[in-house]
């Protein structure tokens, strides 16, 4: 579990910061499924708000969202910055968690195919008999990869999924031919594409690509927490959401260059700052401006998970319990 320094995320919120000070009744720990991924930038920027308002909030990171989810279920952390689809998956298992603020309705993931395999793997139908990389088994990249394969007529036993995380471990797995294709986010995708080691097979880093691949936009990165905790800590939950909404507003009012200048060098040095800024600039419009759940989003995610998870298909999922806009609506008034 890696802790993050607030100083690394410092930035001038200016008029975005709400006046006043709130002291949390207890220490809160939020775990991020890969803090250096562009899709989770609001978790980096929100820390300034937390510090300025006297909130005792620790932001820690693990490489995959499903690992963060496990920590939350075990009681090791109070909330997770990960993908919304986990709220539905967990409800099917009898665990109620809810998204409090949505960061994006675009997954920000790309299905890449290695340069060596690009001539033979031209669509998900060609995944048959192949080894595919995902961040972790049971992760959102797992869900999306299985769905793409299922839409191409493949059964789960027709291919193999390998948990290879992101960043260097993902790149090494492709370089060593342990995977011929895999799903990953930025900046890992740009590292592979710019070096010529991989090509984009399916692009879900923008709205048009997501609609083409999934048929609709797909609510993805968010803050989700156990419903029982939220109900017992309404004031703390409200302050958490304020911090993330302020971060989203910052992302919509500053350039990619300005945002990158706030980040530790380690976030972009592997791909180069110029390429990182370019990838960030392309993704910035996909961040939500207000943190609300898009109207048709939950139904789309339920459709995807019902296709690949029999337990979700059989469950009587109550989508109204998987998210709430109450807190973001108060911030946006």
Short mmCIF file of C-alpha atoms in Angstrom, two decimals, residues 5 91 101 106 112 192 204 213 217 244 299 333:
data_model
loop_
_atom_site.label_atom_id
_atom_site.label_comp_id
_atom_site.label_asym_id
_atom_site.label_seq_id
_atom_site.Cartn_x
_atom_site.Cartn_y
_atom_site.Cartn_z
CA UNK A 5 2.40 13.12 -0.33
CA UNK A 91 -24.46 -5.99 -5.13
CA UNK A 101 -19.18 11.10 -7.50
CA UNK A 106 -15.52 6.91 -20.76
CA UNK A 112 -3.80 -3.04 -27.59
CA UNK A 192 3.57 1.05 -26.05
CA UNK A 204 -12.24 3.37 -25.40
CA UNK A 213 -17.35 -0.81 -28.76
CA UNK A 217 -21.22 5.57 -22.91
CA UNK A 244 -13.54 15.56 -5.86
CA UNK A 299 -28.32 0.51 -17.31
CA UNK A 333 -26.04 24.40 -6.34
#
